[in-house]
Coordinates of C-alpha atoms and ligand atoms in Angstrom, one line a residue:
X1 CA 116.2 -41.5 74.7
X2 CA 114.4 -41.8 77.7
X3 CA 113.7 -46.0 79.5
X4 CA 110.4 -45.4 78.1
X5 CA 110.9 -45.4 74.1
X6 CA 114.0 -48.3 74.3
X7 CA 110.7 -50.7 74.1
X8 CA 110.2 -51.0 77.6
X9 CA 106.6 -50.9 79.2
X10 CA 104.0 -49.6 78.4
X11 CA 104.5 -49.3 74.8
X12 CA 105.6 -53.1 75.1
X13 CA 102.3 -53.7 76.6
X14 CA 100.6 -54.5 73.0
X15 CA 102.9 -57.2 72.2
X16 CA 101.8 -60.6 73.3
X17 CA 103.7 -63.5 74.8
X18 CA 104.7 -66.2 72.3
X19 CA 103.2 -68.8 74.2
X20 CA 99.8 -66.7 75.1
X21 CA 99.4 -66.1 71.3
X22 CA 99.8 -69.9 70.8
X23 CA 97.5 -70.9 73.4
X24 CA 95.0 -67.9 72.2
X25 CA 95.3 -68.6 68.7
X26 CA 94.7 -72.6 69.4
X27 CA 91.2 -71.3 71.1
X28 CA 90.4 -69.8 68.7
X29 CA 90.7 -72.3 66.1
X30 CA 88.9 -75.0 68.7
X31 CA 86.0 -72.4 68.5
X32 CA 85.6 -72.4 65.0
X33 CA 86.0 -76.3 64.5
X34 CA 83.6 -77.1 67.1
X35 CA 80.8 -74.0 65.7
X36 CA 81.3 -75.9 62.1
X37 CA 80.9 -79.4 63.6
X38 CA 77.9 -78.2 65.5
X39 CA 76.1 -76.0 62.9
X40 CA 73.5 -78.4 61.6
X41 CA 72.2 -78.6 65.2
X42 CA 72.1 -74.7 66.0
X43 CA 69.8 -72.1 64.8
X44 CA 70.4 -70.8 61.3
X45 CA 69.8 -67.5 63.1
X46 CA 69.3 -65.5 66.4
X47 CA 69.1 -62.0 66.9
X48 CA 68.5 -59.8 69.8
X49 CA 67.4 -56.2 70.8
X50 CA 69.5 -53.3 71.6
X51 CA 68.3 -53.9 75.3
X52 CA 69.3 -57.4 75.2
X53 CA 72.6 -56.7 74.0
X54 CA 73.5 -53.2 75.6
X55 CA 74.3 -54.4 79.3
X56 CA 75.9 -57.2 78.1
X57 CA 78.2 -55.3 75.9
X58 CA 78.6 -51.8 76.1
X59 CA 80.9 -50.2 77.9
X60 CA 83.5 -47.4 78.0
X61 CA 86.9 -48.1 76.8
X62 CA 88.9 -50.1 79.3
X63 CA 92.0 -48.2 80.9
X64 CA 93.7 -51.6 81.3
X65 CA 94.1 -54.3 79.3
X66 CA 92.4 -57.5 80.4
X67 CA 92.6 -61.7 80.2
X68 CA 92.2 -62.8 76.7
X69 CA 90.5 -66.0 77.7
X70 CA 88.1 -64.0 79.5
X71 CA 87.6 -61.9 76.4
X72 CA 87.5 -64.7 73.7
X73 CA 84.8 -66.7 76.1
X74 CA 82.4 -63.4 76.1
X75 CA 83.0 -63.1 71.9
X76 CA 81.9 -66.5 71.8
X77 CA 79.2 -66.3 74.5
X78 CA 78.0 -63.3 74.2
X79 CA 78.9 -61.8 70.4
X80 CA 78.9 -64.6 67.9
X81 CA 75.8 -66.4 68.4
X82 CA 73.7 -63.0 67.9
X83 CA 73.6 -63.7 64.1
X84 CA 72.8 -65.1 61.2
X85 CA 74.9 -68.7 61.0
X86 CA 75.0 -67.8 56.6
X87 CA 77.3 -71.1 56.6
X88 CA 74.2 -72.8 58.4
X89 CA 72.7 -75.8 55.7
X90 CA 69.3 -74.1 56.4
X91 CA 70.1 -70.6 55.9
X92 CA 68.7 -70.0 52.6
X93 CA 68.2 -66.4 52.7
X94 CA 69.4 -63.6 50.9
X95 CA 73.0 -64.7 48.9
X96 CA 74.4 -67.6 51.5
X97 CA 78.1 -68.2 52.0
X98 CA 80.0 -70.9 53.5
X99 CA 83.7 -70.3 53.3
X100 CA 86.1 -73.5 52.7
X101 CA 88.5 -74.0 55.5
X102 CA 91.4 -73.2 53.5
X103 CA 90.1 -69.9 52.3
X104 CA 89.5 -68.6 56.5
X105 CA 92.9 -70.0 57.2
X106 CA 94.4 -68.0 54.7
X107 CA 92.2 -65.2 56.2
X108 CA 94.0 -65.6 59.4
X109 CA 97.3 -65.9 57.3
X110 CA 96.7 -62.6 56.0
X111 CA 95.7 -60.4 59.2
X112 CA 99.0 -62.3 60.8
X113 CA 101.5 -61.1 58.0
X114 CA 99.6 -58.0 57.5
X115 CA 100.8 -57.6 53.5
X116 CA 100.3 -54.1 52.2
X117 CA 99.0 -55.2 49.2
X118 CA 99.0 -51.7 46.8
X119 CA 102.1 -52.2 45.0
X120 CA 104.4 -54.6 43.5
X121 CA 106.9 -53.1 45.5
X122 CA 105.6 -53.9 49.0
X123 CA 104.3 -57.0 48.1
X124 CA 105.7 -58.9 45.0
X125 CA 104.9 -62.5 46.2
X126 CA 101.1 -62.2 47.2
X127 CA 100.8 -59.6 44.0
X128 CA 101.5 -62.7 41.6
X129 CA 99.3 -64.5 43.5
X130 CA 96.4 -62.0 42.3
X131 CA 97.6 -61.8 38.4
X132 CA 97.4 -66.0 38.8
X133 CA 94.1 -66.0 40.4
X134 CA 92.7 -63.5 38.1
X135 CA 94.1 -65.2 34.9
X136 CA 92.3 -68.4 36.0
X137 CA 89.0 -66.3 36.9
X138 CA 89.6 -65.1 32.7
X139 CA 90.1 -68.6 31.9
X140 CA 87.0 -69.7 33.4
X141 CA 85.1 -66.8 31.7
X142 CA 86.5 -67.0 28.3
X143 CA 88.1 -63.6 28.3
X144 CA 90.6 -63.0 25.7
X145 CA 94.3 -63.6 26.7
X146 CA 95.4 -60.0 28.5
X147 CA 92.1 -59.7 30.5
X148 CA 92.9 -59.0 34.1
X149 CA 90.9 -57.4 37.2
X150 CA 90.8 -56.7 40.6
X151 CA 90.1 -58.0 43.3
X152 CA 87.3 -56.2 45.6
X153 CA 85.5 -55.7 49.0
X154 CA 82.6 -57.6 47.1
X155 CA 80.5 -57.3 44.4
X156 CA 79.5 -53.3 45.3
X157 CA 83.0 -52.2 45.1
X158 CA 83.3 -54.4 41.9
X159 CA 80.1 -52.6 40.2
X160 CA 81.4 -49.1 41.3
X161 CA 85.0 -49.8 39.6
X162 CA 83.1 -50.9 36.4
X163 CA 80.7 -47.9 35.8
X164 CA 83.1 -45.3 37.0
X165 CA 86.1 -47.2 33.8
X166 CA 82.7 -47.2 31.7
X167 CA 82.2 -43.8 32.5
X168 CA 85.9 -42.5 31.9
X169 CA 85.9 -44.6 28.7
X170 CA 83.2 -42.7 27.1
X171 CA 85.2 -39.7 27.4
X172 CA 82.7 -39.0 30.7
X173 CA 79.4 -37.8 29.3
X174 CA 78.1 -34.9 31.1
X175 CA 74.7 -36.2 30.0
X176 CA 75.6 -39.8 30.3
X177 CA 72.5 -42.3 30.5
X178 CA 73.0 -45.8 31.4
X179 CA 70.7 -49.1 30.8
X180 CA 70.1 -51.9 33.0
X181 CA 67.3 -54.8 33.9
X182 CA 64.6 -53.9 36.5
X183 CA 65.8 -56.3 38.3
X184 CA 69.4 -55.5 38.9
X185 CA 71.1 -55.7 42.2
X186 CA 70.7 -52.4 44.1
X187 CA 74.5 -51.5 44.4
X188 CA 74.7 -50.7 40.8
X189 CA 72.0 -48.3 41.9
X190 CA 73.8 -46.9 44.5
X191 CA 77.3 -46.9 42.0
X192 CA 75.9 -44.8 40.2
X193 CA 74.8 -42.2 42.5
X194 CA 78.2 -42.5 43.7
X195 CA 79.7 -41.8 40.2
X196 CA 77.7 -38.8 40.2
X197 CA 75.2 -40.0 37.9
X198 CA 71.6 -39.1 39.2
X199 CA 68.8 -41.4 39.1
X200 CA 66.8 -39.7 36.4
X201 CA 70.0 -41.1 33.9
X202 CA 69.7 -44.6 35.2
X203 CA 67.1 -46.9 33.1
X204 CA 65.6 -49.5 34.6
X205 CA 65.0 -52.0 31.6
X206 CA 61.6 -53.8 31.7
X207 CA 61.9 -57.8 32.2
X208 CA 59.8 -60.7 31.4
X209 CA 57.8 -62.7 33.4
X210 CA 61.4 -64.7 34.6
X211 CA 63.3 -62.0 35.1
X212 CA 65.4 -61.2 32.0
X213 CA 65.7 -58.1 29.9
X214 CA 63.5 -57.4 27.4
X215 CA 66.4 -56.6 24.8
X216 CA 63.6 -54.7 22.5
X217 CA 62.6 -52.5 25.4
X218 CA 66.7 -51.8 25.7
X219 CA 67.0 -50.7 22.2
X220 CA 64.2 -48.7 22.5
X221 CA 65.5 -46.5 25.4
X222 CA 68.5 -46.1 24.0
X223 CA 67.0 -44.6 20.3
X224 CA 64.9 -42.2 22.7
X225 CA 67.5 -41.1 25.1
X226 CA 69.9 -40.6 22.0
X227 CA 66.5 -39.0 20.5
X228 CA 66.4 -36.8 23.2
X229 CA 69.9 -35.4 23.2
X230 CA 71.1 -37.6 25.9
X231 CA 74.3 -39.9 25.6
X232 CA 74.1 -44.0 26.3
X233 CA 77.8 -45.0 27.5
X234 CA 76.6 -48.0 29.7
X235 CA 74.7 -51.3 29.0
X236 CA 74.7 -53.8 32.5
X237 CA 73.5 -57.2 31.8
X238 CA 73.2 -60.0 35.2
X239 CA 74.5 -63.5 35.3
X240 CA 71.9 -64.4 37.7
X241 CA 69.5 -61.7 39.7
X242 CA 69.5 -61.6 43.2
X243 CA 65.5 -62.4 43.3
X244 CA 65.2 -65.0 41.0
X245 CA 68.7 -66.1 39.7
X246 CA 67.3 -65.2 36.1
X247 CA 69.8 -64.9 33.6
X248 CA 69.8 -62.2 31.0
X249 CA 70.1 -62.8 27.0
X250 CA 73.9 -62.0 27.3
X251 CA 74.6 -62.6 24.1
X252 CA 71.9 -60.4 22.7
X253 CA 72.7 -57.5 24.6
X254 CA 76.4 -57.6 23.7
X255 CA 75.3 -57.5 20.2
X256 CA 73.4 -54.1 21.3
X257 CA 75.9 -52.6 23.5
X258 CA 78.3 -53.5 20.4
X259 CA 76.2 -52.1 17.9
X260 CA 75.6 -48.7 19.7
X261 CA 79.6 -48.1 20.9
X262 CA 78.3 -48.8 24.7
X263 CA 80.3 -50.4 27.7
X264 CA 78.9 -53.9 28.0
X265 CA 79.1 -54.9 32.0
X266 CA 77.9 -58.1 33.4
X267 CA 76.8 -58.2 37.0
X268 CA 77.5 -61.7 38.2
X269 CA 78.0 -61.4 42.1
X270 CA 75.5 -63.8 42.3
X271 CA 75.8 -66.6 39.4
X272 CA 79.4 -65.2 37.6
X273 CA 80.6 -68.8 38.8
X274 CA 78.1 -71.5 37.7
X275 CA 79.7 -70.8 34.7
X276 CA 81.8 -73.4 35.9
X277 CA 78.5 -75.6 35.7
X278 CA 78.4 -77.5 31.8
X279 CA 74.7 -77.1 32.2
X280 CA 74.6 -73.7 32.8
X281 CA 77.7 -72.3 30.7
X282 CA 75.4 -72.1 27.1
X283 CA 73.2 -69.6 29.2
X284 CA 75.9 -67.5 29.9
X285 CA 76.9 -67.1 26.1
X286 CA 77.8 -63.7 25.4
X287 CA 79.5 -62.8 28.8
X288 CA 82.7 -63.5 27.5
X289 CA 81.9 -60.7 25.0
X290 CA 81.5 -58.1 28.1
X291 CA 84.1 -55.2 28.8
X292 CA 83.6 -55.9 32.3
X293 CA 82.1 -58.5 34.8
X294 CA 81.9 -58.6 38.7
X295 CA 82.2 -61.6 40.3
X296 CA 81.9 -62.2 44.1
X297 CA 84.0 -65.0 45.0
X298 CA 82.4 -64.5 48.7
X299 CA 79.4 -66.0 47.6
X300 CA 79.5 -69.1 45.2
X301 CA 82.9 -69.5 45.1
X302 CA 83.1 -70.3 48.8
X303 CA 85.2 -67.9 50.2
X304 CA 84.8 -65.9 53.3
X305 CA 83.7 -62.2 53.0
X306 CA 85.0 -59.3 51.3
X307 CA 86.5 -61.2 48.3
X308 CA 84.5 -59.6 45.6
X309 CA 86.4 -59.1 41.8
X310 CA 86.1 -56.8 38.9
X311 CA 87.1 -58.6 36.1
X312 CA 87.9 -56.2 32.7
X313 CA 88.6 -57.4 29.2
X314 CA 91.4 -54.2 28.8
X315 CA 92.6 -54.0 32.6
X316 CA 94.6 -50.7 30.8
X317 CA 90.9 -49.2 30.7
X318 CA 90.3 -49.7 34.3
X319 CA 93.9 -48.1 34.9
X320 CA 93.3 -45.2 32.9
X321 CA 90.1 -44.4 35.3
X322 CA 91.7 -45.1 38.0
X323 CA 95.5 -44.6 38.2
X324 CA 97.5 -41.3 40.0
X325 CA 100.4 -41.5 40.4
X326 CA 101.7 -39.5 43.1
X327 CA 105.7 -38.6 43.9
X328 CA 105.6 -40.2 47.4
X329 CA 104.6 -44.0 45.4
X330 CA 107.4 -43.0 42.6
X331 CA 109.7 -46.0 44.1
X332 CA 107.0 -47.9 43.7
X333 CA 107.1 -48.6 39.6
X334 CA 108.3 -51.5 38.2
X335 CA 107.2 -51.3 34.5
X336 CA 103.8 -52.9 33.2
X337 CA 103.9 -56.4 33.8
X338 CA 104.2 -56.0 37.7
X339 CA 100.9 -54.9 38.6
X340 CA 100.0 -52.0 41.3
X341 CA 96.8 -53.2 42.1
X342 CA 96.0 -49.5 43.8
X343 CA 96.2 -48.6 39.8
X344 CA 93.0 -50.7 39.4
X345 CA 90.3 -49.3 42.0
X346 CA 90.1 -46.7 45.0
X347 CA 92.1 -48.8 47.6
X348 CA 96.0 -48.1 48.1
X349 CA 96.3 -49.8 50.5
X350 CA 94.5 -53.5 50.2
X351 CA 94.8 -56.8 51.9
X352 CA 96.0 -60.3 50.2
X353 CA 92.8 -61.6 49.1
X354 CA 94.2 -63.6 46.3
X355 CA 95.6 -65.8 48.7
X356 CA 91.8 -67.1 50.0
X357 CA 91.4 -68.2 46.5
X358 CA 94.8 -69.6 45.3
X359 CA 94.5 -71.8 49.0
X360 CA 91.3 -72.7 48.3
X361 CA 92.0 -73.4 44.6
X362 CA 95.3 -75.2 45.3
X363 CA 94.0 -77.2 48.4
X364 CA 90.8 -79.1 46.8
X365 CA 91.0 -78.6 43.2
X366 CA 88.7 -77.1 40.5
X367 CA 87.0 -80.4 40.1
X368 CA 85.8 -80.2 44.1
X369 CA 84.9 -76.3 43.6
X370 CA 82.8 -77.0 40.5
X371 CA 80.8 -79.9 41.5
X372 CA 80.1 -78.1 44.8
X373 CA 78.1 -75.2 42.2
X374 CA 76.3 -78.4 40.3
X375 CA 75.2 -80.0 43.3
X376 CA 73.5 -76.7 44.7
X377 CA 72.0 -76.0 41.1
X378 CA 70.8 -80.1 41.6
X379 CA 69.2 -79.4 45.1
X380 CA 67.8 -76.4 44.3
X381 CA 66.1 -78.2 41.1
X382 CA 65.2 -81.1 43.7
X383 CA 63.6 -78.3 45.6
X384 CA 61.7 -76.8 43.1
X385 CA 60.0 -80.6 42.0
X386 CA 58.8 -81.2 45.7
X387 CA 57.1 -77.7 45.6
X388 CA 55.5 -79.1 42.5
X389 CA 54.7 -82.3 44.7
X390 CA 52.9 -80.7 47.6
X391 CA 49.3 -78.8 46.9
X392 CA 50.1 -76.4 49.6
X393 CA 52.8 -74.7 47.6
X394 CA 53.1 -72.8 44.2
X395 CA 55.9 -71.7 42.3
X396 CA 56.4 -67.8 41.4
X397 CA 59.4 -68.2 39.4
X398 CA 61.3 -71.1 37.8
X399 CA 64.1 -72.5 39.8
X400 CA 67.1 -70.6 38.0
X401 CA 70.5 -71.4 39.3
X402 CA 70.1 -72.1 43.3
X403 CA 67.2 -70.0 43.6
X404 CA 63.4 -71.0 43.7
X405 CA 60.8 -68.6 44.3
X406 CA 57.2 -69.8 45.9
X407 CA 54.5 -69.3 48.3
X408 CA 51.8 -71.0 50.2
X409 CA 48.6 -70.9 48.8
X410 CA 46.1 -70.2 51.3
X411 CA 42.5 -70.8 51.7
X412 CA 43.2 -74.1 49.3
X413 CA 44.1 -71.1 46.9
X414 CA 41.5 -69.2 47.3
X415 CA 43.0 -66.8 48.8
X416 CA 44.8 -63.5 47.2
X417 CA 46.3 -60.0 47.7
X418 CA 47.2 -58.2 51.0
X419 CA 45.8 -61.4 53.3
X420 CA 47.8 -64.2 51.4
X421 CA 50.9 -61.9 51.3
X422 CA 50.1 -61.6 55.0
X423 CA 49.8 -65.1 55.5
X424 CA 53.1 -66.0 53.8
X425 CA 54.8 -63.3 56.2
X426 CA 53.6 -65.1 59.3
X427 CA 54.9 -68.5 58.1
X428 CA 58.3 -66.9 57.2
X429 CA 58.8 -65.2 61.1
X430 CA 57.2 -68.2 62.5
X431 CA 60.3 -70.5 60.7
X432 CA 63.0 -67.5 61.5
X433 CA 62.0 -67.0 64.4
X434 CA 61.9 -71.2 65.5
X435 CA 65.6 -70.9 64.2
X436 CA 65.0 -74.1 62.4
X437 CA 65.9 -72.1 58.9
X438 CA 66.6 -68.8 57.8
X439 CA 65.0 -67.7 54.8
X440 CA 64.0 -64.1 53.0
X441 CA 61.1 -63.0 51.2
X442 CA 61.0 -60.6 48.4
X443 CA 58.3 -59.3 45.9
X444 CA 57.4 -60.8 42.4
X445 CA 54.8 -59.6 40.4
X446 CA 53.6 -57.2 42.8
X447 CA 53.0 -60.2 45.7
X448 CA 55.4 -61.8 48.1
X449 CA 57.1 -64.4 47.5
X450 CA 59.4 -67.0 49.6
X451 CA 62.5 -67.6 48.3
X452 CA 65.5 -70.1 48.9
X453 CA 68.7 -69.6 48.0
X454 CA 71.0 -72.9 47.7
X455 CA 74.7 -72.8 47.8
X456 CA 76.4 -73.8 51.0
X457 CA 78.1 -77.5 50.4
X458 CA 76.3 -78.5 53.8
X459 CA 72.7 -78.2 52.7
X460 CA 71.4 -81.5 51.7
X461 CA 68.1 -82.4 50.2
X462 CA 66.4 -83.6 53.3
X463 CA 67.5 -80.4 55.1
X464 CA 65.4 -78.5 52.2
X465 CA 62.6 -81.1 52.2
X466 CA 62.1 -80.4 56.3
X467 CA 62.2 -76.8 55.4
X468 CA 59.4 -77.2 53.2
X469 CA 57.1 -79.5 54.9
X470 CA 57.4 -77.1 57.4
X471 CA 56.5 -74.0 55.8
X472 CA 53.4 -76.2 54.5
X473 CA 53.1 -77.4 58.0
X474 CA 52.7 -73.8 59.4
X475 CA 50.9 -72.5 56.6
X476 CA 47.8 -75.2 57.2
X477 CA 47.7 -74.1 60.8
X478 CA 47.6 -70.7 60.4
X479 CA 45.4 -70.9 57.8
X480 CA 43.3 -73.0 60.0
X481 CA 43.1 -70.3 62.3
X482 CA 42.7 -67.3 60.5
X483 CA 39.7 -69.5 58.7
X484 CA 38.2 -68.9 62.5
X485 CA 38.7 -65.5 62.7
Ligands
PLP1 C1 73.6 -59.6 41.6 C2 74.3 -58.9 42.8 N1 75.1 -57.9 42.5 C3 75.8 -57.2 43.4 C4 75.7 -57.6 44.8 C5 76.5 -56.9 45.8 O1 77.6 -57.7 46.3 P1 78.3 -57.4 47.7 O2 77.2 -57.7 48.7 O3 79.4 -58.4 47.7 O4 78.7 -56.0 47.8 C6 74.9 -58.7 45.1 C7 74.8 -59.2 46.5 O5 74.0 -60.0 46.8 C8 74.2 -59.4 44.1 O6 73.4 -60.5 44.3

């Protein structure tokens, strides 16, 4: 053995001094306290160009290592701010997320102890925390005793795990067909092209004018793909769509998916949790009736990113799809009721997300995680009332969940089409842009619509008041101008 491989420099170069890694990991907490105690008065997003960023940035790989503070202060500086702030209280685009402080000190927990999270084997302790976790996830959604899961990258992985068990279930069809709402959430989508199922075999459901399924047009496509020699293995209902928040008729489409011998998965990425809300649990009747639901804990369950879940009524399903057991991991059994979560989905090895969760769970209580969901659905309904109030405004959809769907009417509603879609575009960059809130458009009924998304436990009502005197604010001026044009 030669001086260099005792441990000796350089290879001792990537290990830090105790001391350094306290005073580094102490900055880096101080940055993230003081970016939460600031947030209200930041943007709720910046961006910037290639060109902006490239000199500041990019760079070939440095032959010697360099002074952490140096580095952390140009993350901070030069990185960070060059985003959307999602845990902003006016970032109301897209899906928000605004992680509690327990679940991103358990994140840090994680990367430090670095658990392999696969098998029982290599990690018995955080592996119980997963089966606890997902037995109160079961609880919550009135699955039978024995339902289990997964937990995911997110709510794409989660809708990949589900078609593929779906798939494998039904004996894999080569001529497979599967059924979901117009509206679904593009990742199934994409799932399914992953699974090998081409786009001519995926049907897109017709909805009504909220959003939901039109269970009749589902029957129908399935008697004329069965009609036509294909073979229906896959019905996909949503707890809340990512435009509107609409809620399917779960129940209802349970009963089909029952009556025709189909997979019953519920996409609930979005609104799986506001179960948890009393109001809103009757409308999700029926998704304890699913095979399989995703939930995305990384959205309203306040957790940071990449916790996503696949929850399955018969998690022996979900290991039949997925489960090889290799000689190299034979060490690694230790009968059926210690879980190898690499049995349940394409990742051997996985990191401790349970433990975001369990912290989270453990640290402010179910009571404090529940009435953080009701107060978002409240605001949100507050939000939808004062676009009622002002005569600038018009609703496109019914607030459903935390989402509300509108636009400015321009021309004192006179005007339509391409010009008012174009008009509602200007006052959306005008707002993003400003920084003052960050919100996303999508298309309803073949116009544009505004949307806001309510979730994060920092958004009051004022702070979505402002937003919306704003947007009427900007709209009258620019209406005012393109009037002169
Ligand atoms: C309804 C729905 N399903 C699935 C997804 C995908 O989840 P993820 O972004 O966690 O992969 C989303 C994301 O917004 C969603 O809203």
């Amino acid at each position: 053995m030669t001086d260099q491989t005792m441990g000796e420099a350089p290879f001792g170069a990537l290990l830090e001094d105790p001391e350094e890694m306290r005073r580094s990991g102490y900055e880096v907490v101080d940055a993230i306290v003081e970016r939460w105690a600031n947030l209200p008065e930041g943007p709720a997003w910046q961006g910037a160009t290639r060109d902006h960023l490239q000199p500041l940035l990019h760079g070939p790989a440095p032959e010697e290592g360099r002074d952490l503070e140096g580095l952390l202060n140009t993350i901070i500086r030069d990185v960070m701010p060059y985003a959307g702030r999602i845990d902003h209280p006016r970032f109301l685009a897209f899906i928000p997320s605004s992680p509690t402080w327990a679940s991103v000190l358990a994140s840090f927990l994680i990367a430090g102890y670095n658990v392999f999270q696969g098998t029982w084997l290599e990690s018995s302790g955080p592996s119980q925390i997963e089966v606890t976790v997902l037995d109160w996830f079961r609880e919550w959604l009135r699955y039978p005793a024995g339902g289990s899961g997964v937990l995911t990258s997110g709510g794409s992985a989660a809708n990949l795990l589900a078609i593929v068990t779906a798939r494998e279930t039904a004996g894999n069809p080569e001529r497979g067909t599967l059924y979901l709402s117009g509206q679904a959430h593009g990742s199934l989508e994409r799932a399914a092209r992953v699974a090998g199922i081409p786009s001519e075999r995926i049907r897109p459901v017709e909805a009504d004018e909220v959003g939901r399924i039109v269970p009749a047009a589902l029957r129908a496509a399935i008697s004329r793909d069965r009609a036509g020699g294909l073979e229906p293995f896959l019905v996909v209902g949503n707890a809340g769509t990512t435009n509107t928040g609409a809620i399917d008729p779960l129940a209802e489409l349970a009963d089909i998916a029952r009556g025709e011998g189909l997979w019953y998965h519920v996409d609930g990425a979005y609104g799986g949790f506001a179960i948890l809300d009393p109001g809103v649990r009757p409308l999700m009747a029926g998704l304890e009736r699913s095979d399989s639901v995703t939930l995305d804990p990384h959205k309203w369950f306040y957790q940071p990113y990449e916790t996503g879940c696949l929850m399955v009524r018969d998690p022996a399903l979900l290991e039949r799809a997925f489960r090889i057991a290799p000689d190299y991991l034979q060490d690694a059994e230790w009968g059926p009721r210690h879980v190898n979560f690499c049995d349940r989905g394409v990742q051997l090895t996985r990191i401790f997300r349970a433990l975001r969760v369990w912290l989270s769970v453990q640290r402010y209580g179910m009571a404090a995680h529940r009435a953080a969901i009701s107060r978002a659905i409240a605001l949100a309904r507050g939000a939808e009332s004062r676009i009622r109030e002002l005569p600038e405004l018009e609703l496109l959809a019914p607030q459903s969940l935390g989402i509300v769907c509108f636009r400015y009417r321009g021309g004192g509603g006179a005007l339509a089409g391409e010009e008012l879609d174009d008009l509602n575009r200007r006052i959306q960059d005008e707002i993003v842009n400003s920084g003052f809130a960050m919100m996303s458009s999508t298309r309803l009924r073949g116009h544009l619509s505004l949307r806001f998304c309510v979730l994060n436990v920092r958004t009051t009502a004022e702070d979505l008041a402002r937003v919306l005197d704003r947007i009427a604010a900007v709209g009258r001026r620019l209406d005012i101008q393109r009037s002169k044009l």
